[in-house]
Amino acid sequence: MGQWLARGRVPQATDLATAVIDILLVALLIYEFLKLIRGTRATPMLLGVFVLAAAFIAARFAELRTLDWLMTTLLPYGIFALIVVFASEIRHALARLGRKLTSSRSSAASAESYDDVVLAANLFSQNQTGALMVIEREIGLRTYIESGVALDAHISYDLLATIFRPSAPLHDGAVIIQKDRVAAAACFLPLSINPILSTQLGTRHRAGIGITEESDAIAVIVSEETGAISVAVGGQIERDISPEELRERLSVLLHRHVPASTLPTTQDHDIENGAFHAEPGDEPTEMER
């Protein structure tokens, strides 16, 4: 308003509306930025940046010429340093912005794939078999696919159960699922270095969180120690959920409604495959024969 008065004219309604919109946009950008870095390693780094900025302003007002010269000289290099330090957060923000601007293109085939993931996670939970399954969405995971053993096989419950069998050569590492196919197994994923994560989380859980920090993928993790099922999205992890809760989470994340169903137990699966063994005393009686 001072600028308008200095120019000798009274601000109009359009000028006020423009100023309000300008302030709201700036506030929205600051809010989105703070929401983006909340709970990440960028938070303490940002505090350090504020301390340096405060030192720069104090040097100007206190006329500390040497410190002022040093800060002024280092400022252009500091901008490039910030870009390098916050490269991961900037990449994540741009990827999320791109997903918001483009229409959702989640295919039905990708949504179909999680039924077998839920069934397999249920089996691994019952048997306390460690597993890490990653479902690709909009952002491609080709870099991580190439780090593993290429399969390009149609996804199925039996295939996942075979891959993560403890004696199988591909059980270490992650399985990456593209649409309705298992792209690769035994893949190496980036580990999360988020300092606020629980120290109880092992390498498998940190890898599942790490891949969701770098992309929009969904990671389903089964603990080898406890059999607990966890799901990670956007760098956040939800631990110790039931198979039915996993089904609901994936239904929401993949934009597909599926009616609730009773998940089979390990014994049910053995019966279907003809692997059920009768216990002593279960032999048919003479009358039943």
PDB file of N, CA and C in Angstrom, residues 74-175:
ATOM      1  N   LEU A  74      30.916 -16.127   0.349  1.00  0.00           N
ATOM      2  CA  LEU A  74      30.489 -17.525   0.331  1.00  0.00           C
ATOM      3  C   LEU A  74      29.033 -17.705  -0.093  1.00  0.00           C
ATOM      4  N   LEU A  75      28.247 -16.631  -0.090  1.00  0.00           N
ATOM      5  CA  LEU A  75      26.821 -16.750  -0.389  1.00  0.00           C
ATOM      6  C   LEU A  75      26.532 -17.373  -1.757  1.00  0.00           C
ATOM      7  N   PRO A  76      27.199 -16.941  -2.851  1.00  0.00           N
ATOM      8  CA  PRO A  76      26.886 -17.583  -4.151  1.00  0.00           C
ATOM      9  C   PRO A  76      27.181 -19.079  -4.159  1.00  0.00           C
ATOM     10  N   TYR A  77      28.272 -19.491  -3.500  1.00  0.00           N
ATOM     11  CA  TYR A  77      28.583 -20.924  -3.442  1.00  0.00           C
ATOM     12  C   TYR A  77      27.618 -21.663  -2.522  1.00  0.00           C
ATOM     13  N   GLY A  78      27.120 -20.954  -1.518  1.00  0.00           N
ATOM     14  CA  GLY A  78      26.173 -21.573  -0.595  1.00  0.00           C
ATOM     15  C   GLY A  78      24.876 -21.979  -1.272  1.00  0.00           C
ATOM     16  N   ILE A  79      24.469 -21.203  -2.288  1.00  0.00           N
ATOM     17  CA  ILE A  79      23.250 -21.539  -3.024  1.00  0.00           C
ATOM     18  C   ILE A  79      23.411 -22.876  -3.744  1.00  0.00           C
ATOM     19  N   PHE A  80      24.558 -23.055  -4.390  1.00  0.00           N
ATOM     20  CA  PHE A  80      24.809 -24.333  -5.075  1.00  0.00           C
ATOM     21  C   PHE A  80      24.933 -25.473  -4.063  1.00  0.00           C
ATOM     22  N   ALA A  81      25.522 -25.180  -2.908  1.00  0.00           N
ATOM     23  CA  ALA A  81      25.648 -26.203  -1.870  1.00  0.00           C
ATOM     24  C   ALA A  81      24.277 -26.652  -1.376  1.00  0.00           C
ATOM     25  N   LEU A  82      23.344 -25.714  -1.247  1.00  0.00           N
ATOM     26  CA  LEU A  82      21.996 -26.057  -0.808  1.00  0.00           C
ATOM     27  C   LEU A  82      21.302 -26.952  -1.825  1.00  0.00           C
ATOM     28  N   ILE A  83      21.526 -26.680  -3.113  1.00  0.00           N
ATOM     29  CA  ILE A  83      20.915 -27.508  -4.153  1.00  0.00           C
ATOM     30  C   ILE A  83      21.423 -28.941  -4.059  1.00  0.00           C
ATOM     31  N   VAL A  84      22.723 -29.095  -3.788  1.00  0.00           N
ATOM     32  CA  VAL A  84      23.300 -30.437  -3.669  1.00  0.00           C
ATOM     33  C   VAL A  84      22.786 -31.130  -2.417  1.00  0.00           C
ATOM     34  N   VAL A  85      22.759 -30.410  -1.295  1.00  0.00           N
ATOM     35  CA  VAL A  85      22.345 -31.007  -0.021  1.00  0.00           C
ATOM     36  C   VAL A  85      20.884 -31.420  -0.062  1.00  0.00           C
ATOM     37  N   PHE A  86      20.042 -30.578  -0.639  1.00  0.00           N
ATOM     38  CA  PHE A  86      18.608 -30.848  -0.670  1.00  0.00           C
ATOM     39  C   PHE A  86      18.178 -31.476  -2.002  1.00  0.00           C
ATOM     40  N   ALA A  87      19.084 -32.123  -2.706  1.00  0.00           N
ATOM     41  CA  ALA A  87      18.759 -32.698  -4.019  1.00  0.00           C
ATOM     42  C   ALA A  87      17.639 -33.720  -3.919  1.00  0.00           C
ATOM     43  N   SER A  88      17.692 -34.575  -2.896  1.00  0.00           N
ATOM     44  CA  SER A  88      16.668 -35.608  -2.746  1.00  0.00           C
ATOM     45  C   SER A  88      15.300 -34.989  -2.490  1.00  0.00           C
ATOM     46  N   GLU A  89      15.245 -33.991  -1.597  1.00  0.00           N
ATOM     47  CA  GLU A  89      13.971 -33.344  -1.284  1.00  0.00           C
ATOM     48  C   GLU A  89      13.423 -32.589  -2.495  1.00  0.00           C
ATOM     49  N   ILE A  90      14.310 -31.929  -3.257  1.00  0.00           N
ATOM     50  CA  ILE A  90      13.864 -31.199  -4.450  1.00  0.00           C
ATOM     51  C   ILE A  90      13.313 -32.166  -5.491  1.00  0.00           C
ATOM     52  N   ARG A  91      14.006 -33.292  -5.687  1.00  0.00           N
ATOM     53  CA  ARG A  91      13.540 -34.293  -6.642  1.00  0.00           C
ATOM     54  C   ARG A  91      12.188 -34.857  -6.229  1.00  0.00           C
ATOM     55  N   HIS A  92      12.033 -35.098  -4.939  1.00  0.00           N
ATOM     56  CA  HIS A  92      10.764 -35.617  -4.429  1.00  0.00           C
ATOM     57  C   HIS A  92       9.639 -34.608  -4.630  1.00  0.00           C
ATOM     58  N   ALA A  93       9.931 -33.329  -4.374  1.00  0.00           N
ATOM     59  CA  ALA A  93       8.907 -32.292  -4.524  1.00  0.00           C
ATOM     60  C   ALA A  93       8.474 -32.140  -5.978  1.00  0.00           C
ATOM     61  N   LEU A  94       9.442 -32.150  -6.898  1.00  0.00           N
ATOM     62  CA  LEU A  94       9.094 -32.012  -8.314  1.00  0.00           C
ATOM     63  C   LEU A  94       8.302 -33.216  -8.809  1.00  0.00           C
ATOM     64  N   ALA A  95       8.669 -34.404  -8.319  1.00  0.00           N
ATOM     65  CA  ALA A  95       7.925 -35.596  -8.727  1.00  0.00           C
ATOM     66  C   ALA A  95       6.493 -35.547  -8.225  1.00  0.00           C
ATOM     67  N   ARG A  96       6.319 -35.095  -6.984  1.00  0.00           N
ATOM     68  CA  ARG A  96       4.960 -35.001  -6.443  1.00  0.00           C
ATOM     69  C   ARG A  96       4.153 -33.938  -7.165  1.00  0.00           C
ATOM     70  N   LEU A  97       4.803 -32.826  -7.535  1.00  0.00           N
ATOM     71  CA  LEU A  97       4.107 -31.781  -8.291  1.00  0.00           C
ATOM     72  C   LEU A  97       3.662 -32.317  -9.643  1.00  0.00           C
ATOM     73  N   GLY A  98       4.539 -33.093 -10.294  1.00  0.00           N
ATOM     74  CA  GLY A  98       4.175 -33.662 -11.583  1.00  0.00           C
ATOM     75  C   GLY A  98       3.007 -34.618 -11.482  1.00  0.00           C
ATOM     76  N   ARG A  99       2.946 -35.396 -10.384  1.00  0.00           N
ATOM     77  CA  ARG A  99       1.822 -36.319 -10.205  1.00  0.00           C
ATOM     78  C   ARG A  99       0.525 -35.569  -9.985  1.00  0.00           C
ATOM     79  N   LYS A 100       0.588 -34.416  -9.317  1.00  0.00           N
ATOM     80  CA  LYS A 100      -0.623 -33.649  -9.078  1.00  0.00           C
ATOM     81  C   LYS A 100      -1.135 -32.988 -10.357  1.00  0.00           C
ATOM     82  N   LEU A 101      -0.212 -32.572 -11.226  1.00  0.00           N
ATOM     83  CA  LEU A 101      -0.613 -31.868 -12.443  1.00  0.00           C
ATOM     84  C   LEU A 101      -1.114 -32.814 -13.523  1.00  0.00           C
ATOM     85  N   THR A 102      -0.672 -34.046 -13.485  1.00  0.00           N
ATOM     86  CA  THR A 102      -1.125 -35.020 -14.480  1.00  0.00           C
ATOM     87  C   THR A 102      -2.266 -35.834 -13.918  1.00  0.00           C
ATOM     88  N   SER A 103      -3.115 -36.260 -14.776  1.00  0.00           N
ATOM     89  CA  SER A 103      -4.248 -37.072 -14.346  1.00  0.00           C
ATOM     90  C   SER A 103      -3.763 -38.442 -13.928  1.00  0.00           C
ATOM     91  N   SER A 104      -4.509 -39.051 -13.040  1.00  0.00           N
ATOM     92  CA  SER A 104      -4.145 -40.373 -12.538  1.00  0.00           C
ATOM     93  C   SER A 104      -4.263 -41.386 -13.663  1.00  0.00           C
ATOM     94  N   ARG A 105      -3.188 -42.168 -13.848  1.00  0.00           N
ATOM     95  CA  ARG A 105      -3.158 -43.154 -14.914  1.00  0.00           C
ATOM     96  C   ARG A 105      -2.912 -44.546 -14.363  1.00  0.00           C
ATOM     97  N   SER A 106      -3.383 -44.765 -13.146  1.00  0.00           N
ATOM     98  CA  SER A 106      -3.187 -46.086 -12.546  1.00  0.00           C
ATOM     99  C   SER A 106      -3.993 -47.107 -13.326  1.00  0.00           C
ATOM    100  N   SER A 107      -3.327 -48.078 -13.855  1.00  0.00           N
ATOM    101  CA  SER A 107      -3.989 -49.067 -14.686  1.00  0.00           C
ATOM    102  C   SER A 107      -4.673 -50.115 -13.857  1.00  0.00           C
ATOM    103  N   ALA A 108      -5.683 -50.766 -14.455  1.00  0.00           N
ATOM    104  CA  ALA A 108      -6.397 -51.815 -13.745  1.00  0.00           C
ATOM    105  C   ALA A 108      -5.482 -53.002 -13.485  1.00  0.00           C
ATOM    106  N   ALA A 109      -4.544 -53.251 -14.421  1.00  0.00           N
ATOM    107  CA  ALA A 109      -3.624 -54.376 -14.240  1.00  0.00           C
ATOM    108  C   ALA A 109      -2.780 -54.184 -13.001  1.00  0.00           C
ATOM    109  N   SER A 110      -2.339 -52.914 -12.746  1.00  0.00           N
ATOM    110  CA  SER A 110      -1.551 -52.655 -11.549  1.00  0.00           C
ATOM    111  C   SER A 110      -2.370 -52.876 -10.298  1.00  0.00           C
ATOM    112  N   ALA A 111      -3.624 -52.484 -10.342  1.00  0.00           N
ATOM    113  CA  ALA A 111      -4.490 -52.682  -9.187  1.00  0.00           C
ATOM    114  C   ALA A 111      -4.761 -54.152  -8.938  1.00  0.00           C
ATOM    115  N   GLU A 112      -4.843 -54.933 -10.002  1.00  0.00           N
ATOM    116  CA  GLU A 112      -5.116 -56.357  -9.845  1.00  0.00           C
ATOM    117  C   GLU A 112      -3.978 -57.075  -9.130  1.00  0.00           C
ATOM    118  N   SER A 113      -2.774 -56.565  -9.287  1.00  0.00           N
ATOM    119  CA  SER A 113      -1.606 -57.308  -8.829  1.00  0.00           C
ATOM    120  C   SER A 113      -1.550 -57.444  -7.318  1.00  0.00           C
ATOM    121  N   TYR A 114      -2.197 -56.555  -6.583  1.00  0.00           N
ATOM    122  CA  TYR A 114      -1.986 -56.572  -5.145  1.00  0.00           C
ATOM    123  C   TYR A 114      -2.741 -57.697  -4.452  1.00  0.00           C
ATOM    124  N   ASP A 115      -3.692 -58.333  -5.092  1.00  0.00           N
ATOM    125  CA  ASP A 115      -4.368 -59.469  -4.466  1.00  0.00           C
ATOM    126  C   ASP A 115      -3.367 -60.570  -4.123  1.00  0.00           C
ATOM    127  N   ASP A 116      -2.478 -60.874  -5.078  1.00  0.00           N
ATOM    128  CA  ASP A 116      -1.466 -61.888  -4.824  1.00  0.00           C
ATOM    129  C   ASP A 116      -0.455 -61.409  -3.793  1.00  0.00           C
ATOM    130  N   VAL A 117      -0.196 -60.103  -3.760  1.00  0.00           N
ATOM    131  CA  VAL A 117       0.724 -59.553  -2.762  1.00  0.00           C
ATOM    132  C   VAL A 117       0.160 -59.737  -1.361  1.00  0.00           C
ATOM    133  N   VAL A 118      -1.134 -59.484  -1.196  1.00  0.00           N
ATOM    134  CA  VAL A 118      -1.769 -59.645   0.112  1.00  0.00           C
ATOM    135  C   VAL A 118      -1.746 -61.111   0.550  1.00  0.00           C
ATOM    136  N   LEU A 119      -2.075 -62.007  -0.356  1.00  0.00           N
ATOM    137  CA  LEU A 119      -2.066 -63.437  -0.034  1.00  0.00           C
ATOM    138  C   LEU A 119      -0.658 -63.900   0.335  1.00  0.00           C
ATOM    139  N   ALA A 120       0.335 -63.437  -0.423  1.00  0.00           N
ATOM    140  CA  ALA A 120       1.706 -63.828  -0.132  1.00  0.00           C
ATOM    141  C   ALA A 120       2.169 -63.244   1.199  1.00  0.00           C
ATOM    142  N   ALA A 121       1.812 -61.995   1.472  1.00  0.00           N
ATOM    143  CA  ALA A 121       2.193 -61.382   2.746  1.00  0.00           C
ATOM    144  C   ALA A 121       1.566 -62.140   3.918  1.00  0.00           C
ATOM    145  N   ASN A 122       0.338 -62.613   3.728  1.00  0.00           N
ATOM    146  CA  ASN A 122      -0.319 -63.398   4.766  1.00  0.00           C
ATOM    147  C   ASN A 122       0.449 -64.701   5.030  1.00  0.00           C
ATOM    148  N   LEU A 123       0.893 -65.356   3.964  1.00  0.00           N
ATOM    149  CA  LEU A 123       1.673 -66.586   4.107  1.00  0.00           C
ATOM    150  C   LEU A 123       2.997 -66.316   4.811  1.00  0.00           C
ATOM    151  N   PHE A 124       3.709 -65.263   4.383  1.00  0.00           N
ATOM    152  CA  PHE A 124       5.003 -64.945   4.989  1.00  0.00           C
ATOM    153  C   PHE A 124       4.846 -64.576   6.462  1.00  0.00           C
ATOM    154  N   SER A 125       3.754 -63.891   6.796  1.00  0.00           N
ATOM    155  CA  SER A 125       3.515 -63.514   8.183  1.00  0.00           C
ATOM    156  C   SER A 125       3.313 -64.742   9.061  1.00  0.00           C
ATOM    157  N   GLN A 126       2.542 -65.715   8.563  1.00  0.00           N
ATOM    158  CA  GLN A 126       2.293 -66.931   9.331  1.00  0.00           C
ATOM    159  C   GLN A 126       3.564 -67.751   9.523  1.00  0.00           C
ATOM    160  N   ASN A 127       4.416 -67.775   8.492  1.00  0.00           N
ATOM    161  CA  ASN A 127       5.646 -68.578   8.553  1.00  0.00           C
ATOM    162  C   ASN A 127       6.852 -67.794   9.042  1.00  0.00           C
ATOM    163  N   GLN A 128       6.661 -66.491   9.347  1.00  0.00           N
ATOM    164  CA  GLN A 128       7.755 -65.610   9.753  1.00  0.00           C
ATOM    165  C   GLN A 128       8.896 -65.659   8.724  1.00  0.00           C
ATOM    166  N   THR A 129       8.510 -65.448   7.480  1.00  0.00           N
ATOM    167  CA  THR A 129       9.465 -65.391   6.373  1.00  0.00           C
ATOM    168  C   THR A 129       9.662 -63.928   5.980  1.00  0.00           C
ATOM    169  N   GLY A 130      10.905 -63.471   5.994  1.00  0.00           N
ATOM    170  CA  GLY A 130      11.178 -62.092   5.617  1.00  0.00           C
ATOM    171  C   GLY A 130      10.921 -61.856   4.144  1.00  0.00           C
ATOM    172  N   ALA A 131      10.284 -60.730   3.831  1.00  0.00           N
ATOM    173  CA  ALA A 131       9.974 -60.422   2.426  1.00  0.00           C
ATOM    174  C   ALA A 131       9.873 -58.914   2.242  1.00  0.00           C
ATOM    175  N   LEU A 132      10.218 -58.474   1.043  1.00  0.00           N
ATOM    176  CA  LEU A 132      10.098 -57.065   0.669  1.00  0.00           C
ATOM    177  C   LEU A 132       9.582 -56.998  -0.761  1.00  0.00           C
ATOM    178  N   MET A 133       8.349 -56.517  -0.915  1.00  0.00           N
ATOM    179  CA  MET A 133       7.708 -56.428  -2.229  1.00  0.00           C
ATOM    180  C   MET A 133       7.390 -54.972  -2.532  1.00  0.00           C
ATOM    181  N   VAL A 134       7.826 -54.500  -3.685  1.00  0.00           N
ATOM    182  CA  VAL A 134       7.670 -53.103  -4.064  1.00  0.00           C
ATOM    183  C   VAL A 134       6.767 -53.021  -5.286  1.00  0.00           C
ATOM    184  N   ILE A 135       5.705 -52.228  -5.189  1.00  0.00           N
ATOM    185  CA  ILE A 135       4.766 -52.041  -6.294  1.00  0.00           C
ATOM    186  C   ILE A 135       5.046 -50.691  -6.954  1.00  0.00           C
ATOM    187  N   GLU A 136       5.443 -50.730  -8.220  1.00  0.00           N
ATOM    188  CA  GLU A 136       5.721 -49.507  -8.961  1.00  0.00           C
ATOM    189  C   GLU A 136       4.419 -48.808  -9.336  1.00  0.00           C
ATOM    190  N   ARG A 137       4.441 -47.468  -9.266  1.00  0.00           N
ATOM    191  CA  ARG A 137       3.265 -46.692  -9.695  1.00  0.00           C
ATOM    192  C   ARG A 137       3.676 -45.768 -10.851  1.00  0.00           C
ATOM    193  N   GLU A 138       3.619 -44.459 -10.665  1.00  0.00           N
ATOM    194  CA  GLU A 138       3.893 -43.535 -11.758  1.00  0.00           C
ATOM    195  C   GLU A 138       5.385 -43.405 -12.064  1.00  0.00           C
ATOM    196  N   ILE A 139       6.215 -43.323 -11.027  1.00  0.00           N
ATOM    197  CA  ILE A 139       7.650 -43.123 -11.210  1.00  0.00           C
ATOM    198  C   ILE A 139       8.319 -44.472 -11.452  1.00  0.00           C
ATOM    199  N   GLY A 140       9.058 -44.565 -12.561  1.00  0.00           N
ATOM    200  CA  GLY A 140       9.701 -45.822 -12.917  1.00  0.00           C
ATOM    201  C   GLY A 140      10.821 -46.207 -11.968  1.00  0.00           C
ATOM    202  N   LEU A 141      11.037 -47.507 -11.833  1.00  0.00           N
ATOM    203  CA  LEU A 141      12.071 -48.046 -10.946  1.00  0.00           C
ATOM    204  C   LEU A 141      13.130 -48.824 -11.741  1.00  0.00           C
ATOM    205  N   ARG A 142      13.375 -48.408 -12.956  1.00  0.00           N
ATOM    206  CA  ARG A 142      14.281 -49.161 -13.832  1.00  0.00           C
ATOM    207  C   ARG A 142      15.678 -49.297 -13.234  1.00  0.00           C
ATOM    208  N   THR A 143      16.158 -48.240 -12.574  1.00  0.00           N
ATOM    209  CA  THR A 143      17.501 -48.290 -11.991  1.00  0.00           C
ATOM    210  C   THR A 143      17.622 -49.423 -10.989  1.00  0.00           C
ATOM    211  N   TYR A 144      16.593 -49.592 -10.167  1.00  0.00           N
ATOM    212  CA  TYR A 144      16.633 -50.635  -9.145  1.00  0.00           C
ATOM    213  C   TYR A 144      16.320 -52.014  -9.735  1.00  0.00           C
ATOM    214  N   ILE A 145      15.519 -52.041 -10.783  1.00  0.00           N
ATOM    215  CA  ILE A 145      15.232 -53.317 -11.450  1.00  0.00           C
ATOM    216  C   ILE A 145      16.503 -53.907 -12.040  1.00  0.00           C
ATOM    217  N   GLU A 146      17.334 -53.042 -12.621  1.00  0.00           N
ATOM    218  CA  GLU A 146      18.567 -53.513 -13.236  1.00  0.00           C
ATOM    219  C   GLU A 146      19.585 -54.003 -12.218  1.00  0.00           C
ATOM    220  N   SER A 147      19.393 -53.665 -10.945  1.00  0.00           N
ATOM    221  CA  SER A 147      20.322 -54.133  -9.915  1.00  0.00           C
ATOM    222  C   SER A 147      20.025 -55.565  -9.477  1.00  0.00           C
ATOM    223  N   GLY A 148      18.864 -56.099  -9.878  1.00  0.00           N
ATOM    224  CA  GLY A 148      18.484 -57.448  -9.479  1.00  0.00           C
ATOM    225  C   GLY A 148      18.512 -58.425 -10.633  1.00  0.00           C
ATOM    226  N   VAL A 149      17.804 -59.518 -10.456  1.00  0.00           N
ATOM    227  CA  VAL A 149      17.716 -60.561 -11.477  1.00  0.00           C
ATOM    228  C   VAL A 149      16.405 -60.382 -12.240  1.00  0.00           C
ATOM    229  N   ALA A 150      16.498 -60.123 -13.523  1.00  0.00           N
ATOM    230  CA  ALA A 150      15.306 -59.875 -14.338  1.00  0.00           C
ATOM    231  C   ALA A 150      14.469 -61.146 -14.459  1.00  0.00           C
ATOM    232  N   LEU A 151      13.142 -60.979 -14.265  1.00  0.00           N
ATOM    233  CA  LEU A 151      12.220 -62.110 -14.382  1.00  0.00           C
ATOM    234  C   LEU A 151      11.165 -61.864 -15.457  1.00  0.00           C
ATOM    235  N   ASP A 152      10.510 -60.708 -15.384  1.00  0.00           N
ATOM    236  CA  ASP A 152       9.429 -60.362 -16.311  1.00  0.00           C
ATOM    237  C   ASP A 152       8.411 -61.496 -16.397  1.00  0.00           C
ATOM    238  N   ALA A 153       7.953 -61.942 -15.225  1.00  0.00           N
ATOM    239  CA  ALA A 153       7.004 -63.055 -15.146  1.00  0.00           C
ATOM    240  C   ALA A 153       5.665 -62.545 -14.620  1.00  0.00           C
ATOM    241  N   HIS A 154       4.599 -63.187 -15.053  1.00  0.00           N
ATOM    242  CA  HIS A 154       3.270 -62.821 -14.569  1.00  0.00           C
ATOM    243  C   HIS A 154       3.187 -63.056 -13.063  1.00  0.00           C
ATOM    244  N   ILE A 155       2.701 -62.064 -12.338  1.00  0.00           N
ATOM    245  CA  ILE A 155       2.681 -62.173 -10.886  1.00  0.00           C
ATOM    246  C   ILE A 155       1.646 -63.203 -10.437  1.00  0.00           C
ATOM    247  N   SER A 156       2.021 -63.967  -9.438  1.00  0.00           N
ATOM    248  CA  SER A 156       1.104 -64.940  -8.858  1.00  0.00           C
ATOM    249  C   SER A 156       1.530 -65.204  -7.425  1.00  0.00           C
ATOM    250  N   TYR A 157       0.587 -65.705  -6.665  1.00  0.00           N
ATOM    251  CA  TYR A 157       0.859 -66.056  -5.268  1.00  0.00           C
ATOM    252  C   TYR A 157       1.959 -67.102  -5.183  1.00  0.00           C
ATOM    253  N   ASP A 158       1.902 -68.112  -6.028  1.00  0.00           N
ATOM    254  CA  ASP A 158       2.885 -69.190  -5.986  1.00  0.00           C
ATOM    255  C   ASP A 158       4.281 -68.684  -6.349  1.00  0.00           C
ATOM    256  N   LEU A 159       4.361 -67.764  -7.306  1.00  0.00           N
ATOM    257  CA  LEU A 159       5.665 -67.236  -7.700  1.00  0.00           C
ATOM    258  C   LEU A 159       6.303 -66.475  -6.545  1.00  0.00           C
ATOM    259  N   LEU A 160       5.529 -65.628  -5.876  1.00  0.00           N
ATOM    260  CA  LEU A 160       6.066 -64.875  -4.745  1.00  0.00           C
ATOM    261  C   LEU A 160       6.477 -65.801  -3.609  1.00  0.00           C
ATOM    262  N   ALA A 161       5.665 -66.815  -3.341  1.00  0.00           N
ATOM    263  CA  ALA A 161       6.000 -67.772  -2.290  1.00  0.00           C
ATOM    264  C   ALA A 161       7.288 -68.514  -2.613  1.00  0.00           C
ATOM    265  N   THR A 162       7.508 -68.813  -3.885  1.00  0.00           N
ATOM    266  CA  THR A 162       8.727 -69.520  -4.292  1.00  0.00           C
ATOM    267  C   THR A 162       9.948 -68.624  -4.201  1.00  0.00           C
ATOM    268  N   ILE A 163       9.815 -67.373  -4.617  1.00  0.00           N
ATOM    269  CA  ILE A 163      10.951 -66.448  -4.601  1.00  0.00           C
ATOM    270  C   ILE A 163      11.467 -66.240  -3.184  1.00  0.00           C
ATOM    271  N   PHE A 164      10.548 -66.063  -2.236  1.00  0.00           N
ATOM    272  CA  PHE A 164      10.959 -65.736  -0.871  1.00  0.00           C
ATOM    273  C   PHE A 164      11.104 -66.966   0.021  1.00  0.00           C
ATOM    274  N   ARG A 165      11.090 -68.146  -0.560  1.00  0.00           N
ATOM    275  CA  ARG A 165      11.401 -69.334   0.229  1.00  0.00           C
ATOM    276  C   ARG A 165      12.832 -69.201   0.748  1.00  0.00           C
ATOM    277  N   PRO A 166      13.057 -69.405   2.056  1.00  0.00           N
ATOM    278  CA  PRO A 166      14.397 -69.180   2.628  1.00  0.00           C
ATOM    279  C   PRO A 166      15.518 -69.900   1.895  1.00  0.00           C
ATOM    280  N   SER A 167      15.243 -71.046   1.308  1.00  0.00           N
ATOM    281  CA  SER A 167      16.281 -71.797   0.600  1.00  0.00           C
ATOM    282  C   SER A 167      16.452 -71.357  -0.846  1.00  0.00           C
ATOM    283  N   ALA A 168      15.611 -70.451  -1.329  1.00  0.00           N
ATOM    284  CA  ALA A 168      15.682 -70.007  -2.721  1.00  0.00           C
ATOM    285  C   ALA A 168      16.831 -69.024  -2.909  1.00  0.00           C
ATOM    286  N   PRO A 169      17.482 -69.051  -4.056  1.00  0.00           N
ATOM    287  CA  PRO A 169      18.624 -68.148  -4.284  1.00  0.00           C
ATOM    288  C   PRO A 169      18.242 -66.678  -4.427  1.00  0.00           C
ATOM    289  N   LEU A 170      16.956 -66.381  -4.662  1.00  0.00           N
ATOM    290  CA  LEU A 170      16.520 -64.996  -4.879  1.00  0.00           C
ATOM    291  C   LEU A 170      15.807 -64.396  -3.672  1.00  0.00           C
ATOM    292  N   HIS A 171      15.844 -65.070  -2.522  1.00  0.00           N
ATOM    293  CA  HIS A 171      15.023 -64.599  -1.402  1.00  0.00           C
ATOM    294  C   HIS A 171      15.600 -63.334  -0.763  1.00  0.00           C
ATOM    295  N   ASP A 172      16.912 -63.093  -0.933  1.00  0.00           N
ATOM    296  CA  ASP A 172      17.502 -61.859  -0.412  1.00  0.00           C
ATOM    297  C   ASP A 172      17.238 -60.719  -1.388  1.00  0.00           C
ATOM    298  N   GLY A 173      16.933 -59.557  -0.860  1.00  0.00           N
ATOM    299  CA  GLY A 173      16.638 -58.413  -1.708  1.00  0.00           C
ATOM    300  C   GLY A 173      15.144 -58.238  -1.898  1.00  0.00           C
ATOM    301  N   ALA A 174      14.787 -57.342  -2.796  1.00  0.00           N
ATOM    302  CA  ALA A 174      13.386 -56.970  -2.989  1.00  0.00           C
ATOM    303  C   ALA A 174      12.865 -57.476  -4.325  1.00  0.00           C
ATOM    304  N   VAL A 175      11.568 -57.711  -4.356  1.00  0.00           N
ATOM    305  CA  VAL A 175      10.849 -57.998  -5.593  1.00  0.00           C
ATOM    306  C   VAL A 175      10.173 -56.708  -6.053  1.00  0.00           C
TER     307      VAL A 175
END
